[in-house]
PDB file of C-alpha atoms in Angstrom:
ATOM      1  CA  MET A   5     -34.465-213.946 -61.105  1.00 31.00           C
ATOM      2  CA  THR A   6     -36.233-215.687 -58.407  1.00 33.00           C
ATOM      3  CA  THR A   7     -38.481-218.837 -58.853  1.00 35.00           C
ATOM      4  CA  SER A   8     -41.047-219.946 -56.409  1.00 37.00           C
ATOM      5  CA  THR A   9     -42.555-223.415 -55.837  1.00 41.00           C
ATOM      6  CA  THR A  10     -46.220-223.882 -57.032  1.00 44.00           C
ATOM      7  CA  HIS A  11     -48.850-226.532 -56.202  1.00 52.00           C
ATOM      8  CA  THR A  12     -47.979-228.025 -59.640  1.00 59.00           C
ATOM      9  CA  ASP A  13     -44.602-228.882 -58.447  1.00 87.00           C
ATOM     10  CA  ARG A  14     -45.269-229.544 -54.831  1.00 97.00           C
ATOM     11  CA  VAL A  15     -45.606-233.148 -53.292  1.00 98.00           C
ATOM     12  CA  ALA A  16     -47.580-234.629 -50.476  1.00 98.00           C
ATOM     13  CA  ILE A  17     -47.514-237.717 -48.496  1.00 98.00           C
ATOM     14  CA  VAL A  18     -50.649-238.626 -46.479  1.00 98.00           C
ATOM     15  CA  THR A  19     -50.435-241.639 -43.963  1.00 98.00           C
ATOM     16  CA  GLY A  20     -53.661-243.439 -43.518  1.00 96.00           C
ATOM     17  CA  GLY A  21     -54.619-242.288 -47.166  1.00 97.00           C
ATOM     18  CA  SER A  22     -56.560-245.127 -48.155  1.00 96.00           C
ATOM     19  CA  ARG A  23     -59.893-244.516 -46.239  1.00 94.00           C
ATOM     20  CA  GLY A  24     -61.796-241.680 -44.342  1.00 93.00           C
ATOM     21  CA  ILE A  25     -59.881-238.089 -43.747  1.00 95.00           C
ATOM     22  CA  GLY A  26     -56.924-239.328 -45.174  1.00 96.00           C
ATOM     23  CA  ALA A  27     -58.275-240.389 -48.295  1.00 97.00           C
ATOM     24  CA  GLU A  28     -60.211-237.155 -48.752  1.00 97.00           C
ATOM     25  CA  SER A  29     -57.263-235.087 -47.976  1.00 98.00           C
ATOM     26  CA  ALA A  30     -55.473-237.109 -50.534  1.00 98.00           C
ATOM     27  CA  ARG A  31     -58.019-236.307 -53.307  1.00 98.00           C
ATOM     28  CA  ARG A  32     -58.030-232.527 -52.151  1.00 98.00           C
ATOM     29  CA  LEU A  33     -54.433-231.890 -52.184  1.00 98.00           C
ATOM     30  CA  ALA A  34     -54.382-233.487 -55.481  1.00 98.00           C
ATOM     31  CA  ALA A  35     -57.143-231.495 -56.975  1.00 97.00           C
ATOM     32  CA  ASP A  36     -54.791-228.574 -55.518  1.00 97.00           C
ATOM     33  CA  GLY A  37     -52.173-229.739 -57.965  1.00 97.00           C
ATOM     34  CA  PHE A  38     -49.947-231.754 -55.466  1.00 98.00           C
ATOM     35  CA  ALA A  39     -48.504-235.048 -56.543  1.00 98.00           C
ATOM     36  CA  VAL A  40     -49.840-237.244 -53.701  1.00 98.00           C
ATOM     37  CA  VAL A  41     -48.092-240.655 -52.197  1.00 98.00           C
ATOM     38  CA  VAL A  42     -51.155-242.355 -50.715  1.00 98.00           C
ATOM     39  CA  GLY A  43     -49.647-244.134 -47.703  1.00 98.00           C
ATOM     40  CA  TYR A  44     -51.447-247.342 -46.226  1.00 97.00           C
ATOM     41  CA  ALA A  45     -50.972-249.903 -43.815  1.00 95.00           C
ATOM     42  CA  GLY A  46     -53.505-253.012 -44.706  1.00 87.00           C
ATOM     43  CA  SER A  47     -55.749-251.516 -47.097  1.00 87.00           C
ATOM     44  CA  ALA A  48     -54.202-251.942 -50.438  1.00 95.00           C
ATOM     45  CA  ALA A  49     -57.390-252.007 -52.704  1.00 96.00           C
ATOM     46  CA  GLU A  50     -58.891-249.022 -51.237  1.00 97.00           C
ATOM     47  CA  ALA A  51     -55.620-247.171 -51.432  1.00 97.00           C
ATOM     48  CA  ASP A  52     -55.431-248.111 -55.083  1.00 98.00           C
ATOM     49  CA  ARG A  53     -59.000-246.381 -55.564  1.00 97.00           C
ATOM     50  CA  VAL A  54     -57.988-243.355 -54.027  1.00 98.00           C
ATOM     51  CA  VAL A  55     -54.995-243.337 -56.739  1.00 98.00           C
ATOM     52  CA  SER A  56     -57.542-244.131 -59.256  1.00 98.00           C
ATOM     53  CA  ASP A  57     -59.786-241.138 -58.262  1.00 98.00           C
ATOM     54  CA  ILE A  58     -56.802-238.672 -58.404  1.00 98.00           C
ATOM     55  CA  THR A  59     -55.315-240.131 -61.703  1.00 98.00           C
ATOM     56  CA  THR A  60     -58.785-240.248 -63.447  1.00 98.00           C
ATOM     57  CA  ALA A  61     -59.236-236.552 -62.470  1.00 97.00           C
ATOM     58  CA  GLY A  62     -55.832-235.631 -64.311  1.00 97.00           C
ATOM     59  CA  GLY A  63     -53.743-235.790 -61.139  1.00 97.00           C
ATOM     60  CA  ARG A  64     -50.397-237.477 -60.121  1.00 98.00           C
ATOM     61  CA  ALA A  65     -50.658-240.014 -57.432  1.00 98.00           C
ATOM     62  CA  VAL A  66     -48.802-243.396 -56.252  1.00 98.00           C
ATOM     63  CA  ALA A  67     -49.907-245.862 -53.274  1.00 98.00           C
ATOM     64  CA  VAL A  68     -47.418-246.827 -50.791  1.00 98.00           C
ATOM     65  CA  GLY A  69     -47.548-249.534 -47.829  1.00 98.00           C
ATOM     66  CA  ALA A  70     -45.958-248.727 -45.107  1.00 97.00           C
ATOM     67  CA  ASP A  71     -46.184-249.357 -41.150  1.00 97.00           C
ATOM     68  CA  VAL A  72     -46.033-245.743 -39.795  1.00 98.00           C
ATOM     69  CA  ALA A  73     -44.243-247.097 -36.631  1.00 98.00           C
ATOM     70  CA  ASP A  74     -41.457-248.805 -38.629  1.00 98.00           C
ATOM     71  CA  GLU A  75     -38.887-246.308 -39.363  1.00 98.00           C
ATOM     72  CA  THR A  76     -37.406-248.395 -42.236  1.00 98.00           C
ATOM     73  CA  ALA A  77     -40.913-248.564 -43.880  1.00 98.00           C
ATOM     74  CA  VAL A  78     -41.361-244.913 -43.328  1.00 98.00           C
ATOM     75  CA  ALA A  79     -38.021-243.933 -44.602  1.00 98.00           C
ATOM     76  CA  ALA A  80     -38.887-246.017 -47.758  1.00 98.00           C
ATOM     77  CA  MET A  81     -41.983-244.214 -48.285  1.00 98.00           C
ATOM     78  CA  PHE A  82     -40.293-240.963 -48.449  1.00 98.00           C
ATOM     79  CA  ASP A  83     -37.629-242.341 -50.735  1.00 98.00           C
ATOM     80  CA  THR A  84     -40.549-243.372 -53.222  1.00 98.00           C
ATOM     81  CA  ALA A  85     -41.712-239.961 -52.938  1.00 98.00           C
ATOM     82  CA  GLU A  86     -38.416-238.593 -53.869  1.00 98.00           C
ATOM     83  CA  GLN A  87     -37.641-240.807 -56.545  1.00 97.00           C
ATOM     84  CA  THR A  88     -41.109-240.677 -58.314  1.00 97.00           C
ATOM     85  CA  PHE A  89     -41.954-237.189 -57.810  1.00 98.00           C
ATOM     86  CA  GLY A  90     -38.595-235.292 -57.105  1.00 97.00           C
ATOM     87  CA  GLY A  91     -38.911-234.343 -53.242  1.00 98.00           C
ATOM     88  CA  VAL A  92     -41.461-233.960 -50.450  1.00 98.00           C
ATOM     89  CA  ASP A  93     -43.309-230.722 -49.265  1.00 98.00           C
ATOM     90  CA  VAL A  94     -46.205-231.663 -47.264  1.00 98.00           C
ATOM     91  CA  VAL A  95     -47.011-234.606 -44.918  1.00 98.00           C
ATOM     92  CA  VAL A  96     -50.245-235.252 -43.500  1.00 98.00           C
ATOM     93  CA  ASN A  97     -50.202-237.665 -40.561  1.00 97.00           C
ATOM     94  CA  SER A  98     -53.921-239.226 -40.991  1.00 96.00           C
ATOM     95  CA  ALA A  99     -52.920-242.783 -39.845  1.00 97.00           C
ATOM     96  CA  GLY A 100     -54.562-243.854 -36.464  1.00 95.00           C
ATOM     97  CA  ILE A 101     -56.610-246.203 -34.622  1.00 94.00           C
ATOM     98  CA  MET A 102     -59.151-245.965 -31.988  1.00 92.00           C
ATOM     99  CA  ILE A 103     -60.087-248.246 -29.309  1.00 94.00           C
ATOM    100  CA  LEU A 104     -62.747-247.473 -26.630  1.00 93.00           C
ATOM    101  CA  ALA A 105     -62.984-248.913 -23.237  1.00 96.00           C
ATOM    102  CA  PRO A 106     -63.263-247.700 -19.566  1.00 98.00           C
ATOM    103  CA  LEU A 107     -59.687-247.127 -18.183  1.00 98.00           C
ATOM    104  CA  ALA A 108     -60.123-249.610 -15.488  1.00 98.00           C
ATOM    105  CA  ASP A 109     -60.999-252.346 -17.924  1.00 97.00           C
ATOM    106  CA  PHE A 110     -58.772-251.202 -20.678  1.00 98.00           C
ATOM    107  CA  ASP A 111     -56.530-254.125 -22.066  1.00 98.00           C
ATOM    108  CA  LEU A 112     -52.777-253.099 -21.910  1.00 98.00           C
ATOM    109  CA  ASP A 113     -52.032-254.768 -25.295  1.00 98.00           C
ATOM    110  CA  ALA A 114     -54.651-252.711 -26.968  1.00 98.00           C
ATOM    111  CA  PHE A 115     -53.105-249.662 -25.338  1.00 98.00           C
ATOM    112  CA  ASP A 116     -50.023-250.549 -26.459  1.00 98.00           C
ATOM    113  CA  ARG A 117     -51.432-250.643 -29.876  1.00 98.00           C
ATOM    114  CA  ILE A 118     -52.824-247.344 -29.860  1.00 98.00           C
ATOM    115  CA  GLN A 119     -49.688-245.657 -28.709  1.00 98.00           C
ATOM    116  CA  ARG A 120     -47.617-247.362 -31.243  1.00 98.00           C
ATOM    117  CA  VAL A 121     -49.904-246.346 -34.339  1.00 98.00           C
ATOM    118  CA  ASN A 122     -50.831-242.969 -32.991  1.00 98.00           C
ATOM    119  CA  VAL A 123     -47.693-241.738 -31.177  1.00 98.00           C
ATOM    120  CA  ARG A 124     -44.798-243.494 -32.290  1.00 98.00           C
ATOM    121  CA  GLY A 125     -46.225-243.536 -35.810  1.00 98.00           C
ATOM    122  CA  THR A 126     -46.723-239.842 -35.911  1.00 98.00           C
ATOM    123  CA  PHE A 127     -43.106-239.263 -34.250  1.00 98.00           C
ATOM    124  CA  VAL A 128     -41.385-241.673 -36.958  1.00 98.00           C
ATOM    125  CA  VAL A 129     -43.041-239.829 -39.802  1.00 98.00           C
ATOM    126  CA  ASP A 130     -42.504-236.655 -38.511  1.00 98.00           C
ATOM    127  CA  GLN A 131     -38.886-237.346 -38.009  1.00 98.00           C
ATOM    128  CA  GLN A 132     -38.413-238.166 -41.461  1.00 98.00           C
ATOM    129  CA  ALA A 133     -40.425-235.021 -42.575  1.00 98.00           C
ATOM    130  CA  ALA A 134     -38.038-233.040 -40.294  1.00 98.00           C
ATOM    131  CA  ARG A 135     -35.119-234.214 -42.051  1.00 98.00           C
ATOM    132  CA  ARG A 136     -36.130-234.270 -45.438  1.00 98.00           C
ATOM    133  CA  LEU A 137     -39.262-231.635 -46.395  1.00 98.00           C
ATOM    134  CA  ARG A 138     -37.977-228.843 -48.410  1.00 98.00           C
ATOM    135  CA  ALA A 139     -38.455-225.260 -47.470  1.00 97.00           C
ATOM    136  CA  GLY A 140     -41.973-223.778 -47.541  1.00 97.00           C
ATOM    137  CA  GLY A 141     -43.033-227.131 -46.543  1.00 98.00           C
ATOM    138  CA  ALA A 142     -45.868-228.212 -44.299  1.00 98.00           C
ATOM    139  CA  ILE A 143     -46.385-230.876 -41.499  1.00 98.00           C
ATOM    140  CA  ILE A 144     -49.975-231.572 -40.492  1.00 98.00           C
ATOM    141  CA  ASN A 145     -50.685-234.043 -37.965  1.00 98.00           C
ATOM    142  CA  LEU A 146     -54.069-235.370 -36.774  1.00 98.00           C
ATOM    143  CA  SER A 147     -55.333-234.881 -33.154  1.00 97.00           C
ATOM    144  CA  THR A 148     -58.965-234.886 -31.894  1.00 95.00           C
ATOM    145  CA  SER A 149     -61.242-232.566 -30.458  1.00 94.00           C
ATOM    146  CA  VAL A 150     -62.183-235.287 -27.682  1.00 92.00           C
ATOM    147  CA  LEU A 151     -59.268-234.060 -25.818  1.00 93.00           C
ATOM    148  CA  GLY A 152     -61.696-230.954 -24.696  1.00 91.00           C
ATOM    149  CA  LEU A 153     -64.685-233.154 -24.321  1.00 89.00           C
ATOM    150  CA  ALA A 154     -63.232-235.607 -22.058  1.00 91.00           C
ATOM    151  CA  LEU A 155     -65.483-238.337 -22.952  1.00 89.00           C
ATOM    152  CA  PRO A 156     -65.567-241.610 -20.861  1.00 94.00           C
ATOM    153  CA  THR A 157     -63.865-244.556 -22.359  1.00 94.00           C
ATOM    154  CA  TYR A 158     -61.638-242.468 -24.740  1.00 94.00           C
ATOM    155  CA  ALA A 159     -58.839-242.312 -22.108  1.00 97.00           C
ATOM    156  CA  ALA A 160     -56.329-244.494 -24.203  1.00 98.00           C
ATOM    157  CA  TYR A 161     -57.067-242.475 -27.355  1.00 96.00           C
ATOM    158  CA  ILE A 162     -56.909-239.251 -25.859  1.00 97.00           C
ATOM    159  CA  ALA A 163     -53.570-240.018 -24.162  1.00 97.00           C
ATOM    160  CA  SER A 164     -52.333-240.686 -27.824  1.00 98.00           C
ATOM    161  CA  LYS A 165     -53.548-237.446 -29.265  1.00 97.00           C
ATOM    162  CA  GLY A 166     -52.403-235.436 -26.119  1.00 97.00           C
ATOM    163  CA  ALA A 167     -48.983-236.609 -27.137  1.00 98.00           C
ATOM    164  CA  VAL A 168     -49.365-235.711 -30.783  1.00 98.00           C
ATOM    165  CA  GLU A 169     -50.506-232.183 -29.890  1.00 98.00           C
ATOM    166  CA  GLY A 170     -47.411-231.861 -27.740  1.00 98.00           C
ATOM    167  CA  LEU A 171     -44.970-232.991 -30.269  1.00 98.00           C
ATOM    168  CA  THR A 172     -46.567-230.755 -32.870  1.00 98.00           C
ATOM    169  CA  ARG A 173     -45.626-227.638 -30.890  1.00 98.00           C
ATOM    170  CA  VAL A 174     -42.277-228.829 -29.979  1.00 98.00           C
ATOM    171  CA  LEU A 175     -41.286-229.672 -33.715  1.00 98.00           C
ATOM    172  CA  ALA A 176     -42.674-226.392 -34.827  1.00 98.00           C
ATOM    173  CA  ARG A 177     -40.091-224.712 -32.473  1.00 98.00           C
ATOM    174  CA  GLU A 178     -37.290-227.210 -33.464  1.00 98.00           C
ATOM    175  CA  LEU A 179     -37.704-226.261 -37.195  1.00 98.00           C
ATOM    176  CA  ARG A 180     -37.010-222.732 -36.715  1.00 98.00           C
ATOM    177  CA  GLY A 181     -35.367-221.138 -39.695  1.00 97.00           C
ATOM    178  CA  ARG A 182     -36.446-223.813 -42.286  1.00 97.00           C
ATOM    179  CA  ASP A 183     -39.535-222.173 -43.488  1.00 98.00           C
ATOM    180  CA  ILE A 184     -41.559-225.377 -42.477  1.00 98.00           C
ATOM    181  CA  THR A 185     -44.823-225.103 -40.454  1.00 98.00           C
ATOM    182  CA  VAL A 186     -45.852-227.654 -38.173  1.00 98.00           C
ATOM    183  CA  ASN A 187     -49.655-227.983 -37.182  1.00 98.00           C
ATOM    184  CA  ALA A 188     -52.218-230.136 -35.896  1.00 98.00           C
ATOM    185  CA  VAL A 189     -55.836-230.598 -37.060  1.00 98.00           C
ATOM    186  CA  ALA A 190     -58.219-231.682 -34.444  1.00 96.00           C
ATOM    187  CA  PRO A 191     -61.551-232.900 -35.780  1.00 94.00           C
ATOM    188  CA  GLY A 192     -64.880-233.242 -33.905  1.00 88.00           C
ATOM    189  CA  PRO A 193     -67.320-236.098 -34.320  1.00 86.00           C
ATOM    190  CA  THR A 194     -66.813-236.825 -38.105  1.00 83.00           C
ATOM    191  CA  ALA A 195     -68.660-239.341 -40.237  1.00 79.00           C
ATOM    192  CA  THR A 196     -65.940-241.774 -40.726  1.00 78.00           C
ATOM    193  CA  ASP A 197     -65.844-245.502 -40.369  1.00 74.00           C
ATOM    194  CA  LEU A 198     -63.423-245.042 -37.569  1.00 69.00           C
ATOM    195  CA  PHE A 199     -65.775-242.758 -35.739  1.00 72.00           C
ATOM    196  CA  LEU A 200     -69.126-244.727 -36.473  1.00 72.00           C
ATOM    197  CA  GLN A 201     -67.810-248.397 -35.604  1.00 72.00           C
ATOM    198  CA  GLY A 202     -69.330-249.538 -32.542  1.00 69.00           C
ATOM    199  CA  LYS A 203     -71.858-246.743 -31.940  1.00 74.00           C
ATOM    200  CA  ASP A 204     -75.609-247.385 -32.343  1.00 79.00           C
ATOM    201  CA  GLU A 205     -77.954-244.751 -34.199  1.00 85.00           C
ATOM    202  CA  GLU A 206     -78.834-243.214 -30.785  1.00 84.00           C
ATOM    203  CA  THR A 207     -75.413-242.578 -29.665  1.00 80.00           C
ATOM    204  CA  ILE A 208     -74.705-241.101 -33.394  1.00 82.00           C
ATOM    205  CA  ALA A 209     -77.520-238.915 -33.346  1.00 85.00           C
ATOM    206  CA  ARG A 210     -76.990-237.336 -29.805  1.00 82.00           C
ATOM    207  CA  MET A 211     -73.128-236.745 -30.685  1.00 79.00           C
ATOM    208  CA  ALA A 212     -74.394-235.035 -34.078  1.00 83.00           C
ATOM    209  CA  ALA A 213     -76.784-232.782 -32.239  1.00 85.00           C
ATOM    210  CA  GLN A 214     -73.984-231.390 -29.836  1.00 85.00           C
ATOM    211  CA  PRO A 215     -72.149-228.886 -32.090  1.00 86.00           C
ATOM    212  CA  PRO A 216     -74.419-225.527 -32.718  1.00 90.00           C
ATOM    213  CA  LEU A 217     -74.266-226.531 -36.415  1.00 88.00           C
ATOM    214  CA  GLU A 218     -76.206-229.761 -35.490  1.00 85.00           C
ATOM    215  CA  ARG A 219     -74.687-232.239 -37.577  1.00 87.00           C
ATOM    216  CA  LEU A 220     -71.617-234.569 -37.806  1.00 87.00           C
ATOM    217  CA  GLY A 221     -68.632-233.271 -39.489  1.00 86.00           C
ATOM    218  CA  THR A 222     -67.522-234.514 -42.929  1.00 92.00           C
ATOM    219  CA  THR A 223     -64.453-235.822 -44.358  1.00 93.00           C
ATOM    220  CA  ASP A 224     -64.413-232.647 -46.864  1.00 95.00           C
ATOM    221  CA  ASP A 225     -64.887-230.459 -43.803  1.00 94.00           C
ATOM    222  CA  ILE A 226     -61.585-231.861 -42.410  1.00 95.00           C
ATOM    223  CA  ALA A 227     -59.613-231.865 -45.890  1.00 97.00           C
ATOM    224  CA  THR A 228     -60.560-228.282 -46.496  1.00 97.00           C
ATOM    225  CA  VAL A 229     -58.540-227.411 -43.354  1.00 98.00           C
ATOM    226  CA  VAL A 230     -55.650-229.592 -44.250  1.00 98.00           C
ATOM    227  CA  ALA A 231     -55.441-228.058 -47.573  1.00 98.00           C
ATOM    228  CA  PHE A 232     -55.492-224.512 -46.152  1.00 98.00           C
ATOM    229  CA  LEU A 233     -52.538-225.511 -43.799  1.00 98.00           C
ATOM    230  CA  ALA A 234     -50.543-227.350 -46.704  1.00 98.00           C
ATOM    231  CA  GLY A 235     -51.149-224.168 -48.994  1.00 95.00           C
ATOM    232  CA  PRO A 236     -51.800-220.714 -48.219  1.00 94.00           C
ATOM    233  CA  ALA A 237     -51.755-220.613 -44.161  1.00 96.00           C
ATOM    234  CA  ARG A 238     -48.045-219.839 -44.045  1.00 96.00           C
ATOM    235  CA  TRP A 239     -48.433-217.676 -40.959  1.00 97.00           C
ATOM    236  CA  ILE A 240     -50.316-220.507 -38.870  1.00 98.00           C
ATOM    237  CA  ASN A 241     -47.312-222.438 -36.977  1.00 98.00           C
ATOM    238  CA  GLY A 242     -47.324-224.510 -34.042  1.00 98.00           C
ATOM    239  CA  GLN A 243     -50.955-224.617 -33.601  1.00 98.00           C
ATOM    240  CA  VAL A 244     -53.703-227.207 -33.032  1.00 98.00           C
ATOM    241  CA  ILE A 245     -57.057-226.202 -35.402  1.00 97.00           C
ATOM    242  CA  ARG A 246     -60.114-227.608 -33.544  1.00 96.00           C
ATOM    243  CA  VAL A 247     -62.388-228.434 -36.502  1.00 95.00           C
ATOM    244  CA  ASN A 248     -65.594-229.296 -34.785  1.00 92.00           C
ATOM    245  CA  GLY A 249     -68.278-227.286 -35.583  1.00 92.00           C
ATOM    246  CA  GLY A 250     -68.230-225.663 -32.405  1.00 92.00           C
ATOM    247  CA  ILE A 251     -68.612-228.524 -29.958  1.00 89.00           C
ATOM    248  CA  VAL A 252     -65.912-227.136 -27.789  1.00 77.00           C
TER     249      VAL A 252
END
C-alpha cells in the first residue's frame, strides 16, 4: 500500500507572516489545510492576530519570532515547526524591507540593511529549507515585478530581489532528485503597507492605472499564486511568476 501526504498533514513556514502578503499567504495556506508557522521579526501582536484568525477559523498555527538573517534563530524556527507539527513541507519567504532613494544619494548603511534582510535572509531560510523540507515540498521566494519596470529610486531594492531570483533558479537545480520545487513570486504594485508607505495619492493612482486591469494588486491576488505553488503546481520549478496584472 502507498500513502500520500495531504494538505491536512502538511506544514508551512511563512516568514514576514505578520503583515501584508505574508499574513494573507499564511491565512490562505491554513484555509487550504496547512498547519502554519507565522514567522515575524518585530510585530508580535500582529503575528498573534494572524494566528488568532487561523485558529478561530479552525486551523492550526503558531507565531515564532526570528530575524531571518540570523541562522541560529531561523534554525530554531524550523525546530519549532518540527516539534509542534511534525515537519516542514512548504516555506514562503515573504520577509523583506524596501528603502527608496536615488542611487547617487543612497545611504550605504541602508543598502546593507536591505541586502541583509532581503538577500541574506532569503539565503539563510532557503538553506534551512534545503536541508529539512520533506519530499513533495515547495520553497517560494518573494521577488518583485519592479525588476522589469526599472523605476528610479528602486536600485537597492531591485539589486536585492535580482539576487533572490538568481538563487531561486540555482536552488531548484541543486535539489534535483528531492521532489522539492523552488520558485519565486514577483508581485507588481500591491496595496500593502510596504508599497503604500511614503507615496502620495497621485503616485498611487498613477501606478494603479498602469496595468491593463487598472488597479493595484491585493494581498489575496498574491496569496492565491503562493497557494498554487505550495499545492497543485508540481510541474512548475525554477521559475519566477510575475503577478502584476499585466504591467510588465
